[in-house]
């Protein structure tokens, strides 16, 4: 059953057009993205089932492709729609960060990085290379790992920073487990990178860990 079976003004799409996207619940936004339901279930029914199954919208978007395909009614087309929506949000956040003012606070940085790393299934180590006014020169995913972590090489970070003529960097990585607390390994690599980049007069402004709907800032916690 599709959203066409709702009466005029009754469906999430009509509500969005009449009242704006912010008026929709998570289930209603998801229903608009899904567009159609499955036999005996509207798109809104499916959306509610998915949110219940995965615990939250962030849990759903963080689920792997195979897991999503195993959900009732979720074919390749719907999975692709969700992946495309997440990528649009990520690219929009990057464009906005590049075109806007400098990254002036850990809160602003976390907001951007939630879009960039929040949906990753494996650990990704990202560097934001900044000019001397803390505007983004480049956002680059440098190292990739598994659920157990990523190998990070300070020399590679330093080479990129010099290549982009960066005056400062913000380090970031995600914890696919969903818990944003730093490990001892996270603390050690932060110290190593701060030491290596300091020799080049490049400041490490923050190291942000992205979990599921949460984040941790080394700067805000007084560790930098």
PDB file of C-alpha atoms in Angstrom:
ATOM      1  CA  UNK A   1       0.000   0.000   0.000  1.00  0.00           C
ATOM      2  CA  UNK A   2       1.387   3.407  -0.884  1.00  0.00           C
ATOM      3  CA  UNK A   3       0.867   6.891   0.464  1.00  0.00           C
ATOM      4  CA  UNK A   4      -1.563   7.453  -2.411  1.00  0.00           C
ATOM      5  CA  UNK A   5      -4.104   5.507  -0.348  1.00  0.00           C
ATOM      6  CA  UNK A   6      -4.258   8.207   2.304  1.00  0.00           C
ATOM      7  CA  UNK A   7      -6.902  10.846   1.893  1.00  0.00           C
ATOM      8  CA  UNK A   8      -5.916  14.374   0.950  1.00  0.00           C
ATOM      9  CA  UNK A   9      -4.160  16.061   3.852  1.00  0.00           C
ATOM     10  CA  UNK A  10      -3.882  12.852   5.883  1.00  0.00           C
ATOM     11  CA  UNK A  11      -0.439  11.570   4.940  1.00  0.00           C
ATOM     12  CA  UNK A  12       3.043  12.625   6.114  1.00  0.00           C
ATOM     13  CA  UNK A  13       3.841  14.092   2.699  1.00  0.00           C
ATOM     14  CA  UNK A  14       0.796  16.377   2.855  1.00  0.00           C
ATOM     15  CA  UNK A  15       1.679  17.365   6.408  1.00  0.00           C
ATOM     16  CA  UNK A  16       5.216  18.196   5.312  1.00  0.00           C
ATOM     17  CA  UNK A  17       3.985  20.394   2.457  1.00  0.00           C
ATOM     18  CA  UNK A  18       1.404  22.154   4.612  1.00  0.00           C
ATOM     19  CA  UNK A  19       3.307  22.609   7.884  1.00  0.00           C
ATOM     20  CA  UNK A  20       6.972  22.093   7.028  1.00  0.00           C
ATOM     21  CA  UNK A  21       9.382  19.190   7.529  1.00  0.00           C
ATOM     22  CA  UNK A  22      10.051  20.106  11.171  1.00  0.00           C
ATOM     23  CA  UNK A  23       6.434  19.279  12.044  1.00  0.00           C
ATOM     24  CA  UNK A  24       6.925  15.586  11.185  1.00  0.00           C
ATOM     25  CA  UNK A  25       7.817  12.877  13.671  1.00  0.00           C
ATOM     26  CA  UNK A  26      10.762  10.556  12.954  1.00  0.00           C
ATOM     27  CA  UNK A  27       8.331   7.911  11.704  1.00  0.00           C
ATOM     28  CA  UNK A  28       6.617  10.398   9.375  1.00  0.00           C
ATOM     29  CA  UNK A  29       9.916  11.630   7.911  1.00  0.00           C
ATOM     30  CA  UNK A  30      10.959   8.034   7.338  1.00  0.00           C
ATOM     31  CA  UNK A  31       7.601   7.239   5.714  1.00  0.00           C
ATOM     32  CA  UNK A  32       8.098  10.072   3.216  1.00  0.00           C
ATOM     33  CA  UNK A  33      11.506   8.634   2.336  1.00  0.00           C
ATOM     34  CA  UNK A  34      10.179   5.086   1.970  1.00  0.00           C
ATOM     35  CA  UNK A  35       7.317   6.349  -0.233  1.00  0.00           C
ATOM     36  CA  UNK A  36       5.493   2.997  -0.281  1.00  0.00           C
ATOM     37  CA  UNK A  37       4.702   0.310   2.248  1.00  0.00           C
ATOM     38  CA  UNK A  38       4.240  -3.411   1.801  1.00  0.00           C
ATOM     39  CA  UNK A  39       1.162  -5.602   1.519  1.00  0.00           C
ATOM     40  CA  UNK A  40      -1.226  -4.692   4.309  1.00  0.00           C
ATOM     41  CA  UNK A  41       1.036  -1.987   5.727  1.00  0.00           C
ATOM     42  CA  UNK A  42       1.317   1.683   4.828  1.00  0.00           C
ATOM     43  CA  UNK A  43       4.683   3.421   4.574  1.00  0.00           C
ATOM     44  CA  UNK A  44       4.000   4.920   8.005  1.00  0.00           C
ATOM     45  CA  UNK A  45       3.329   1.456   9.453  1.00  0.00           C
ATOM     46  CA  UNK A  46       6.630   0.263   8.017  1.00  0.00           C
ATOM     47  CA  UNK A  47       8.458   3.306   9.341  1.00  0.00           C
ATOM     48  CA  UNK A  48       7.163   2.688  12.869  1.00  0.00           C
ATOM     49  CA  UNK A  49       8.136  -0.981  12.671  1.00  0.00           C
ATOM     50  CA  UNK A  50      11.657  -0.099  11.532  1.00  0.00           C
ATOM     51  CA  UNK A  51      12.162   2.457  14.288  1.00  0.00           C
ATOM     52  CA  UNK A  52      10.953  -0.072  16.854  1.00  0.00           C
ATOM     53  CA  UNK A  53      13.205  -2.774  15.454  1.00  0.00           C
ATOM     54  CA  UNK A  54      16.358  -0.599  15.371  1.00  0.00           C
ATOM     55  CA  UNK A  55      15.591   1.440  18.472  1.00  0.00           C
ATOM     56  CA  UNK A  56      15.854   4.895  16.928  1.00  0.00           C
ATOM     57  CA  UNK A  57      16.364   6.781  13.695  1.00  0.00           C
ATOM     58  CA  UNK A  58      20.120   6.859  14.245  1.00  0.00           C
ATOM     59  CA  UNK A  59      20.103   3.118  14.929  1.00  0.00           C
ATOM     60  CA  UNK A  60      18.267   2.515  11.671  1.00  0.00           C
ATOM     61  CA  UNK A  61      20.606   4.700   9.626  1.00  0.00           C
ATOM     62  CA  UNK A  62      23.641   3.040  11.209  1.00  0.00           C
ATOM     63  CA  UNK A  63      22.428  -0.455  10.277  1.00  0.00           C
ATOM     64  CA  UNK A  64      24.287  -2.295   7.550  1.00  0.00           C
ATOM     65  CA  UNK A  65      22.868  -2.967   4.110  1.00  0.00           C
ATOM     66  CA  UNK A  66      22.399  -6.689   4.704  1.00  0.00           C
ATOM     67  CA  UNK A  67      20.604  -6.055   7.984  1.00  0.00           C
ATOM     68  CA  UNK A  68      18.231  -3.580   6.334  1.00  0.00           C
ATOM     69  CA  UNK A  69      17.549  -5.934   3.440  1.00  0.00           C
ATOM     70  CA  UNK A  70      16.509  -8.545   5.985  1.00  0.00           C
ATOM     71  CA  UNK A  71      13.732  -6.300   7.303  1.00  0.00           C
ATOM     72  CA  UNK A  72      10.189  -6.971   5.987  1.00  0.00           C
ATOM     73  CA  UNK A  73       9.424  -4.871   2.922  1.00  0.00           C
ATOM     74  CA  UNK A  74      12.926  -3.415   2.644  1.00  0.00           C
ATOM     75  CA  UNK A  75      14.125  -4.113  -0.857  1.00  0.00           C
ATOM     76  CA  UNK A  76      17.215  -2.754  -2.588  1.00  0.00           C
ATOM     77  CA  UNK A  77      15.365   0.355  -3.756  1.00  0.00           C
ATOM     78  CA  UNK A  78      14.336   1.447  -0.259  1.00  0.00           C
ATOM     79  CA  UNK A  79      17.767   0.710   1.180  1.00  0.00           C
ATOM     80  CA  UNK A  80      19.316   2.806  -1.594  1.00  0.00           C
ATOM     81  CA  UNK A  81      16.899   5.673  -0.844  1.00  0.00           C
ATOM     82  CA  UNK A  82      17.950   5.727   2.815  1.00  0.00           C
ATOM     83  CA  UNK A  83      21.655   5.594   1.915  1.00  0.00           C
ATOM     84  CA  UNK A  84      21.195   8.452  -0.549  1.00  0.00           C
ATOM     85  CA  UNK A  85      19.344  10.558   2.045  1.00  0.00           C
ATOM     86  CA  UNK A  86      22.159  10.066   4.550  1.00  0.00           C
ATOM     87  CA  UNK A  87      24.769  10.985   1.951  1.00  0.00           C
ATOM     88  CA  UNK A  88      22.831  14.122   0.982  1.00  0.00           C
ATOM     89  CA  UNK A  89      22.821  15.216   4.627  1.00  0.00           C
ATOM     90  CA  UNK A  90      26.556  14.571   4.900  1.00  0.00           C
ATOM     91  CA  UNK A  91      27.375  16.518   1.729  1.00  0.00           C
ATOM     92  CA  UNK A  92      25.095  19.381   2.716  1.00  0.00           C
ATOM     93  CA  UNK A  93      26.809  19.640   6.103  1.00  0.00           C
ATOM     94  CA  UNK A  94      30.240  19.717   4.427  1.00  0.00           C
ATOM     95  CA  UNK A  95      29.188  22.399   1.928  1.00  0.00           C
ATOM     96  CA  UNK A  96      27.663  24.465   4.711  1.00  0.00           C
ATOM     97  CA  UNK A  97      30.793  24.164   6.839  1.00  0.00           C
ATOM     98  CA  UNK A  98      33.062  25.138   3.952  1.00  0.00           C
ATOM     99  CA  UNK A  99      30.952  28.079   2.819  1.00  0.00           C
ATOM    100  CA  UNK A 100      30.046  29.387   6.256  1.00  0.00           C
ATOM    101  CA  UNK A 101      32.020  30.967   9.023  1.00  0.00           C
ATOM    102  CA  UNK A 102      34.930  29.315  10.765  1.00  0.00           C
ATOM    103  CA  UNK A 103      34.434  26.359  13.083  1.00  0.00           C
ATOM    104  CA  UNK A 104      34.498  28.279  16.341  1.00  0.00           C
ATOM    105  CA  UNK A 105      33.328  25.793  18.949  1.00  0.00           C
ATOM    106  CA  UNK A 106      33.400  22.068  19.793  1.00  0.00           C
ATOM    107  CA  UNK A 107      29.592  22.071  19.583  1.00  0.00           C
ATOM    108  CA  UNK A 108      29.607  23.276  15.981  1.00  0.00           C
ATOM    109  CA  UNK A 109      32.308  20.778  15.086  1.00  0.00           C
ATOM    110  CA  UNK A 110      30.390  17.880  16.662  1.00  0.00           C
ATOM    111  CA  UNK A 111      27.269  18.805  14.709  1.00  0.00           C
ATOM    112  CA  UNK A 112      29.162  18.617  11.423  1.00  0.00           C
ATOM    113  CA  UNK A 113      30.951  15.387  12.343  1.00  0.00           C
ATOM    114  CA  UNK A 114      27.722  13.670  13.385  1.00  0.00           C
ATOM    115  CA  UNK A 115      26.560  14.088   9.781  1.00  0.00           C
ATOM    116  CA  UNK A 116      29.894  12.962   8.392  1.00  0.00           C
ATOM    117  CA  UNK A 117      30.608   9.923  10.553  1.00  0.00           C
ATOM    118  CA  UNK A 118      27.357   9.024  12.268  1.00  0.00           C
ATOM    119  CA  UNK A 119      26.238   6.429   9.732  1.00  0.00           C
ATOM    120  CA  UNK A 120      29.542   4.589   9.240  1.00  0.00           C
ATOM    121  CA  UNK A 121      29.591   0.838   9.893  1.00  0.00           C
ATOM    122  CA  UNK A 122      33.325   0.528  10.456  1.00  0.00           C
ATOM    123  CA  UNK A 123      35.742   2.791  12.244  1.00  0.00           C
ATOM    124  CA  UNK A 124      36.842   5.766  10.160  1.00  0.00           C
ATOM    125  CA  UNK A 125      39.514   8.272  11.174  1.00  0.00           C
ATOM    126  CA  UNK A 126      38.854  11.717   9.718  1.00  0.00           C
ATOM    127  CA  UNK A 127      40.896  14.909   9.708  1.00  0.00           C
ATOM    128  CA  UNK A 128      39.556  18.417   9.235  1.00  0.00           C
ATOM    129  CA  UNK A 129      42.393  20.575   7.926  1.00  0.00           C
ATOM    130  CA  UNK A 130      41.879  24.240   8.786  1.00  0.00           C
ATOM    131  CA  UNK A 131      43.441  27.557   7.841  1.00  0.00           C
ATOM    132  CA  UNK A 132      44.609  30.087  10.433  1.00  0.00           C
ATOM    133  CA  UNK A 133      41.027  31.393  10.787  1.00  0.00           C
ATOM    134  CA  UNK A 134      39.778  27.839  11.410  1.00  0.00           C
ATOM    135  CA  UNK A 135      37.936  27.567   8.101  1.00  0.00           C
ATOM    136  CA  UNK A 136      37.830  24.119   6.541  1.00  0.00           C
ATOM    137  CA  UNK A 137      40.404  23.599   3.817  1.00  0.00           C
ATOM    138  CA  UNK A 138      39.727  19.899   3.483  1.00  0.00           C
ATOM    139  CA  UNK A 139      37.817  17.125   5.189  1.00  0.00           C
ATOM    140  CA  UNK A 140      39.485  13.799   4.546  1.00  0.00           C
ATOM    141  CA  UNK A 141      38.889  10.242   5.722  1.00  0.00           C
ATOM    142  CA  UNK A 142      42.434   8.957   6.129  1.00  0.00           C
ATOM    143  CA  UNK A 143      42.245   5.593   7.866  1.00  0.00           C
ATOM    144  CA  UNK A 144      39.672   2.814   7.888  1.00  0.00           C
ATOM    145  CA  UNK A 145      39.263  -0.098  10.233  1.00  0.00           C
ATOM    146  CA  UNK A 146      36.851  -2.678  11.489  1.00  0.00           C
ATOM    147  CA  UNK A 147      34.706  -2.741  14.603  1.00  0.00           C
ATOM    148  CA  UNK A 148      37.966  -3.233  16.509  1.00  0.00           C
ATOM    149  CA  UNK A 149      39.601   0.024  15.431  1.00  0.00           C
ATOM    150  CA  UNK A 150      41.700   1.723  12.764  1.00  0.00           C
ATOM    151  CA  UNK A 151      45.467   1.996  12.442  1.00  0.00           C
ATOM    152  CA  UNK A 152      46.426   5.684  12.484  1.00  0.00           C
ATOM    153  CA  UNK A 153      49.803   6.915  11.224  1.00  0.00           C
ATOM    154  CA  UNK A 154      50.926  10.384  12.390  1.00  0.00           C
ATOM    155  CA  UNK A 155      53.288  10.733   9.430  1.00  0.00           C
ATOM    156  CA  UNK A 156      50.382  10.495   6.962  1.00  0.00           C
ATOM    157  CA  UNK A 157      48.421  13.138   8.857  1.00  0.00           C
ATOM    158  CA  UNK A 158      51.462  15.433   8.871  1.00  0.00           C
ATOM    159  CA  UNK A 159      52.041  14.973   5.129  1.00  0.00           C
ATOM    160  CA  UNK A 160      48.423  15.898   4.365  1.00  0.00           C
ATOM    161  CA  UNK A 161      48.529  18.902   6.694  1.00  0.00           C
ATOM    162  CA  UNK A 162      51.617  20.254   4.917  1.00  0.00           C
ATOM    163  CA  UNK A 163      50.098  19.502   1.510  1.00  0.00           C
ATOM    164  CA  UNK A 164      47.008  21.572   2.326  1.00  0.00           C
ATOM    165  CA  UNK A 165      49.011  24.312   4.111  1.00  0.00           C
ATOM    166  CA  UNK A 166      46.928  23.734   7.230  1.00  0.00           C
ATOM    167  CA  UNK A 167      47.488  25.845  10.321  1.00  0.00           C
ATOM    168  CA  UNK A 168      45.394  23.563  12.522  1.00  0.00           C
ATOM    169  CA  UNK A 169      43.591  20.239  12.465  1.00  0.00           C
ATOM    170  CA  UNK A 170      40.601  18.649  14.132  1.00  0.00           C
ATOM    171  CA  UNK A 171      40.834  14.888  14.520  1.00  0.00           C
ATOM    172  CA  UNK A 172      37.752  12.704  14.568  1.00  0.00           C
ATOM    173  CA  UNK A 173      36.713   9.097  14.451  1.00  0.00           C
ATOM    174  CA  UNK A 174      33.597   7.088  15.119  1.00  0.00           C
ATOM    175  CA  UNK A 175      32.904   4.220  17.482  1.00  0.00           C
ATOM    176  CA  UNK A 176      30.594   1.792  15.651  1.00  0.00           C
ATOM    177  CA  UNK A 177      29.702   0.304  19.035  1.00  0.00           C
ATOM    178  CA  UNK A 178      27.795   3.522  19.675  1.00  0.00           C
ATOM    179  CA  UNK A 179      29.686   4.443  22.861  1.00  0.00           C
ATOM    180  CA  UNK A 180      31.593   7.708  22.501  1.00  0.00           C
ATOM    181  CA  UNK A 181      33.920   7.404  25.523  1.00  0.00           C
ATOM    182  CA  UNK A 182      37.644   7.462  24.566  1.00  0.00           C
ATOM    183  CA  UNK A 183      39.765   4.368  25.003  1.00  0.00           C
ATOM    184  CA  UNK A 184      43.367   4.366  26.156  1.00  0.00           C
ATOM    185  CA  UNK A 185      44.369   3.854  22.525  1.00  0.00           C
ATOM    186  CA  UNK A 186      42.383   6.962  21.573  1.00  0.00           C
ATOM    187  CA  UNK A 187      44.233   8.973  24.218  1.00  0.00           C
ATOM    188  CA  UNK A 188      47.633   7.674  23.089  1.00  0.00           C
ATOM    189  CA  UNK A 189      47.111   8.417  19.404  1.00  0.00           C
ATOM    190  CA  UNK A 190      45.875  11.909  20.271  1.00  0.00           C
ATOM    191  CA  UNK A 191      49.077  12.574  22.217  1.00  0.00           C
ATOM    192  CA  UNK A 192      51.225  11.191  19.381  1.00  0.00           C
ATOM    193  CA  UNK A 193      49.480  13.298  16.752  1.00  0.00           C
ATOM    194  CA  UNK A 194      49.624  16.430  18.899  1.00  0.00           C
ATOM    195  CA  UNK A 195      53.350  15.913  19.425  1.00  0.00           C
ATOM    196  CA  UNK A 196      54.104  15.177  15.744  1.00  0.00           C
ATOM    197  CA  UNK A 197      52.068  18.093  14.381  1.00  0.00           C
ATOM    198  CA  UNK A 198      53.386  20.433  17.068  1.00  0.00           C
ATOM    199  CA  UNK A 199      56.872  20.052  15.592  1.00  0.00           C
ATOM    200  CA  UNK A 200      55.418  21.566  12.396  1.00  0.00           C
ATOM    201  CA  UNK A 201      53.640  24.399  14.249  1.00  0.00           C
ATOM    202  CA  UNK A 202      50.267  22.849  13.394  1.00  0.00           C
ATOM    203  CA  UNK A 203      47.783  22.920  16.270  1.00  0.00           C
ATOM    204  CA  UNK A 204      45.475  20.054  17.161  1.00  0.00           C
ATOM    205  CA  UNK A 205      42.301  21.896  18.180  1.00  0.00           C
ATOM    206  CA  UNK A 206      40.223  18.869  19.124  1.00  0.00           C
ATOM    207  CA  UNK A 207      39.716  15.150  18.795  1.00  0.00           C
ATOM    208  CA  UNK A 208      36.046  14.270  18.515  1.00  0.00           C
ATOM    209  CA  UNK A 209      34.659  10.763  18.969  1.00  0.00           C
ATOM    210  CA  UNK A 210      31.277  10.116  17.371  1.00  0.00           C
ATOM    211  CA  UNK A 211      29.011   7.472  18.852  1.00  0.00           C
ATOM    212  CA  UNK A 212      25.373   6.656  18.218  1.00  0.00           C
ATOM    213  CA  UNK A 213      23.565   9.912  18.908  1.00  0.00           C
ATOM    214  CA  UNK A 214      26.366  11.074  21.203  1.00  0.00           C
ATOM    215  CA  UNK A 215      29.867  12.465  20.951  1.00  0.00           C
ATOM    216  CA  UNK A 216      32.956  13.199  23.036  1.00  0.00           C
ATOM    217  CA  UNK A 217      35.247  16.228  22.667  1.00  0.00           C
ATOM    218  CA  UNK A 218      38.817  16.044  23.988  1.00  0.00           C
ATOM    219  CA  UNK A 219      38.935  19.849  24.001  1.00  0.00           C
ATOM    220  CA  UNK A 220      35.754  20.223  26.040  1.00  0.00           C
ATOM    221  CA  UNK A 221      36.990  17.581  28.468  1.00  0.00           C
ATOM    222  CA  UNK A 222      40.250  19.433  29.042  1.00  0.00           C
ATOM    223  CA  UNK A 223      42.433  16.769  27.433  1.00  0.00           C
ATOM    224  CA  UNK A 224      43.930  19.118  24.817  1.00  0.00           C
TER     225      UNK A 224
END
